[in-house]
Coordinates of C-alpha atoms in Angstrom, one line a residue:
Chain A
T1 CA 0.0 0.4 0.2
Q2 CA 1.8 3.3 -0.9
L3 CA 1.2 6.0 2.3
L4 CA 0.8 10.2 1.6
E5 CA 1.6 11.7 4.8
Q6 CA 1.0 16.0 5.0
S7 CA 2.4 17.4 7.6
P8 CA 1.2 20.2 9.0
Q9 CA -2.0 18.4 9.9
F10 CA -3.6 21.4 10.3
L11 CA -2.4 25.3 10.0
S12 CA -3.6 28.5 10.9
I13 CA -2.5 32.1 10.1
Q14 CA -3.1 35.3 9.6
E15 CA -4.0 36.5 6.3
G16 CA -1.4 38.0 4.8
E17 CA 1.7 34.9 5.7
N18 CA 3.0 32.2 4.2
L19 CA 3.0 28.9 3.9
T20 CA 4.1 25.6 2.8
V21 CA 1.9 22.3 2.9
Y22 CA 4.2 19.3 2.3
C23 CA 3.0 16.0 0.9
N24 CA 5.9 12.8 1.4
S25 CA 6.1 9.1 0.3
S26 CA 8.6 6.2 0.5
S27 CA 7.3 4.8 -2.3
V28 CA 7.4 6.3 -6.7
F29 CA 4.2 7.6 -7.8
S30 CA 4.1 8.6 -11.7
S31 CA 1.7 12.0 -10.6
L32 CA 0.9 14.0 -8.2
Q33 CA -2.3 15.9 -7.5
W34 CA -3.2 18.7 -5.4
Y35 CA -6.3 18.1 -4.2
R36 CA -8.6 21.8 -1.6
Q37 CA -12.0 20.7 0.0
E38 CA -14.5 23.3 1.1
P39 CA -16.5 22.4 3.7
G40 CA -19.3 20.7 2.5
E41 CA -18.1 20.1 -0.5
G42 CA -16.4 17.5 -2.7
P43 CA -12.4 17.6 -3.2
V44 CA -11.9 19.8 -6.5
L45 CA -8.4 19.2 -8.0
L46 CA -6.3 22.1 -8.0
V47 CA -2.5 20.7 -10.2
T48 CA -1.3 17.6 -11.5
V49 CA 2.0 17.3 -11.6
V50 CA 4.0 14.4 -13.3
T51 CA 7.6 15.6 -14.1
G52 CA 10.9 14.8 -11.3
G53 CA 11.1 18.3 -9.9
E54 CA 8.2 20.1 -11.8
V55 CA 7.3 23.3 -10.3
K56 CA 3.7 24.7 -11.6
K57 CA 2.4 27.8 -9.9
L58 CA -1.0 28.9 -10.0
K59 CA -1.9 32.1 -9.5
R60 CA -0.6 32.8 -5.6
L61 CA 0.0 28.7 -5.1
T62 CA 3.2 26.9 -6.3
F63 CA 3.6 23.6 -6.3
Q64 CA 6.2 21.4 -6.6
F65 CA 6.8 17.4 -7.4
G66 CA 10.2 16.0 -5.6
D67 CA 12.6 14.3 -8.2
A68 CA 12.4 11.3 -6.2
R69 CA 8.7 11.6 -7.6
K70 CA 8.1 10.9 -3.8
D71 CA 7.8 14.0 -2.6
S72 CA 5.7 17.3 -3.1
S73 CA 4.7 20.6 -1.8
L74 CA 2.6 23.9 -1.7
H75 CA 3.0 27.2 -1.6
I76 CA 1.0 29.6 -0.7
T77 CA 1.9 33.6 -1.1
A78 CA -0.2 36.2 0.7
A79 CA -3.2 33.8 2.0
Q80 CA -6.2 34.8 2.1
P81 CA -9.2 33.9 3.8
G82 CA -10.8 32.0 1.2
D83 CA -8.1 29.5 0.9
T84 CA -9.7 28.3 3.9
G85 CA -9.9 24.3 3.4
L86 CA -8.4 21.1 3.9
Y87 CA -6.0 21.1 1.2
L88 CA -5.1 16.9 0.1
C89 CA -2.4 15.3 -2.1
A90 CA -3.0 12.5 -4.2
G91 CA -0.4 9.7 -5.3
A92 CA -1.2 7.5 -9.0
N93 CA 0.8 4.9 -9.8
N94 CA 1.3 3.6 -12.9
A95 CA -2.2 2.8 -13.4
G96 CA -3.8 5.9 -12.7
K97 CA -5.3 4.2 -9.3
S98 CA -4.9 7.2 -6.9
T99 CA -4.1 7.1 -3.1
F100 CA -4.6 10.0 -1.9
G101 CA -2.6 12.1 1.7
D102 CA -4.5 12.2 5.5
G103 CA -4.6 16.3 4.9
T104 CA -4.0 19.6 5.4
T105 CA -6.8 21.8 7.1
L106 CA -6.1 25.9 6.8
T107 CA -7.9 28.8 8.2
V108 CA -6.9 31.7 7.4
K109 CA -8.4 34.4 9.4
P110 CA -8.4 38.2 8.3
Chain B
D1 CA -25.9 21.3 -14.2
T2 CA -24.5 19.0 -11.9
A3 CA -21.5 17.4 -13.0
V4 CA -21.4 14.2 -10.4
S5 CA -24.5 14.5 -7.9
Q6 CA -25.5 11.8 -5.0
T7 CA -29.0 11.9 -3.1
P8 CA -29.2 11.8 -0.4
K9 CA -26.8 13.9 0.7
Y10 CA -27.9 13.2 4.6
L11 CA -28.8 10.1 5.5
V12 CA -29.6 9.5 9.5
T13 CA -30.2 5.6 10.2
Q14 CA -30.0 3.5 12.6
M15 CA -28.0 0.6 13.3
G16 CA -28.8 -2.6 11.0
N17 CA -30.9 -1.4 8.6
D18 CA -30.1 -1.3 4.7
K19 CA -29.3 2.1 3.0
S20 CA -28.8 2.8 -0.4
I21 CA -26.7 5.7 -1.8
K22 CA -27.5 6.9 -5.4
C23 CA -25.1 8.8 -7.6
E24 CA -25.3 9.9 -10.8
Q25 CA -22.5 11.4 -13.5
N26 CA -23.4 13.8 -16.7
L27 CA -20.1 13.9 -18.0
G28 CA -19.5 11.2 -20.1
H29 CA -16.9 9.9 -18.2
D30 CA -15.8 5.6 -18.1
T31 CA -15.0 5.4 -14.8
M32 CA -17.0 5.5 -11.3
Y33 CA -15.8 5.9 -7.6
W34 CA -16.6 5.2 -3.6
Y35 CA -14.5 7.0 -1.0
K36 CA -15.3 6.8 2.4
Q37 CA -14.1 10.0 4.7
D38 CA -14.3 9.6 7.7
S39 CA -14.0 11.9 10.8
K40 CA -10.0 12.7 9.9
K41 CA -10.7 13.6 6.9
F42 CA -9.2 10.7 5.1
L43 CA -10.5 10.0 2.2
K44 CA -10.0 6.5 1.0
I45 CA -11.3 4.8 -2.0
M46 CA -13.7 2.1 -1.4
F47 CA -14.8 0.5 -5.2
S48 CA -14.4 1.7 -8.7
Y49 CA -15.7 0.7 -12.0
N50 CA -15.1 1.2 -15.7
N51 CA -17.7 0.9 -17.7
K52 CA -19.9 -0.9 -15.5
E53 CA -16.9 -3.6 -14.5
L54 CA -15.4 -3.7 -11.0
I55 CA -12.1 -2.3 -11.1
I56 CA -10.9 -1.8 -7.3
N57 CA -12.4 -3.1 -4.7
E58 CA -10.5 -2.3 -1.5
T59 CA -10.4 -3.9 2.0
V60 CA -14.2 -3.3 2.4
P61 CA -16.5 -5.5 4.0
N62 CA -19.3 -8.0 2.3
R63 CA -22.1 -5.0 3.9
F64 CA -21.5 -2.8 0.2
S65 CA -22.4 -4.0 -2.5
P66 CA -22.1 -1.4 -5.4
K67 CA -24.0 -1.2 -8.3
S68 CA -23.5 -0.3 -11.8
P69 CA -26.4 -0.6 -14.0
D70 CA -25.0 1.7 -17.1
K71 CA -21.4 4.2 -17.2
A72 CA -23.1 7.3 -15.8
H73 CA -24.6 5.6 -12.4
L74 CA -22.9 3.9 -9.7
N75 CA -25.2 3.2 -7.4
L76 CA -23.6 2.2 -3.3
H77 CA -26.1 -0.2 -1.2
I78 CA -24.7 -1.1 1.7
N79 CA -26.7 -3.6 4.8
S80 CA -27.2 -4.2 8.2
L81 CA -25.3 -0.1 9.0
E82 CA -23.1 -0.4 12.2
L83 CA -21.5 2.7 14.3
G84 CA -18.8 2.5 12.6
D85 CA -19.8 3.0 8.9
S86 CA -20.9 6.9 10.0
A87 CA -18.6 8.9 7.3
V88 CA -19.3 11.1 4.9
Y89 CA -19.4 8.5 1.6
F90 CA -18.3 10.5 -1.8
C91 CA -19.0 9.5 -5.4
A92 CA -16.1 9.8 -8.5
S93 CA -15.5 10.2 -11.5
S94 CA -13.5 10.0 -14.6
H95 CA -12.1 9.6 -18.5
S96 CA -10.9 7.0 -18.6
G97 CA -9.0 5.5 -14.7
T98 CA -6.4 4.4 -16.2
A99 CA -4.7 7.8 -17.4
I100 CA -1.6 9.3 -14.9
Q101 CA -2.7 12.5 -15.4
E102 CA -6.4 12.2 -14.9
T103 CA -8.9 14.3 -12.8
Q104 CA -11.3 12.8 -10.7
Y105 CA -14.4 14.7 -10.1
F106 CA -16.0 14.9 -6.8
G107 CA -19.7 14.4 -6.2
P108 CA -20.4 17.1 -2.8
G109 CA -20.7 14.0 0.0
T110 CA -23.2 12.0 1.7
R111 CA -23.1 12.4 5.2
L112 CA -23.9 9.1 6.2
L113 CA -25.0 9.0 10.9
V114 CA -26.0 5.9 12.1
L115 CA -27.0 5.6 15.5

């Protein structure tokens, strides 16, 4: 079983601060995705990274896939209350089967 | 237009009862999934179907039986409900289920509470 551990589990910060969330595994993944889930809703895909070392930016969010394709990070610059939610990473194997991480709950206070 | 819909959104029932959750997707996808999200927000896959065929069946009690009448629908029937079944159940779909870059589209979830 491929396990994905996210850290921190909980993060509460003030609006305007920067933060980084990590997703780590001992397994190699063919791709890694980040989802955000808002209260009462299902997860929504933010990004997919495929190549080791790949960096993708989505406005204030920067995603990086580790060189060995075992880990990933999500960095948010100048966090806003609208960024509040549960962030989930998901690693896919060669067959496309995804395993989700245990999640990071982010609260951004105005 | 809702891409992936689930009914009901809330389900409160007594231990021992049998209940069903329905899921429909209008995206034309070939693959559908059921996930269970526990109180700690851990999202764990239960089943996946591709064109009405069972592809993934994780370690799930046989009280849980998925049924896919067609590729746009994947229902989940649960027999003899137990307290530990209380969770949020998410349905999802993706284009083929085999591509490593595929997006999974999730429904809004069904909040099941077993008393």
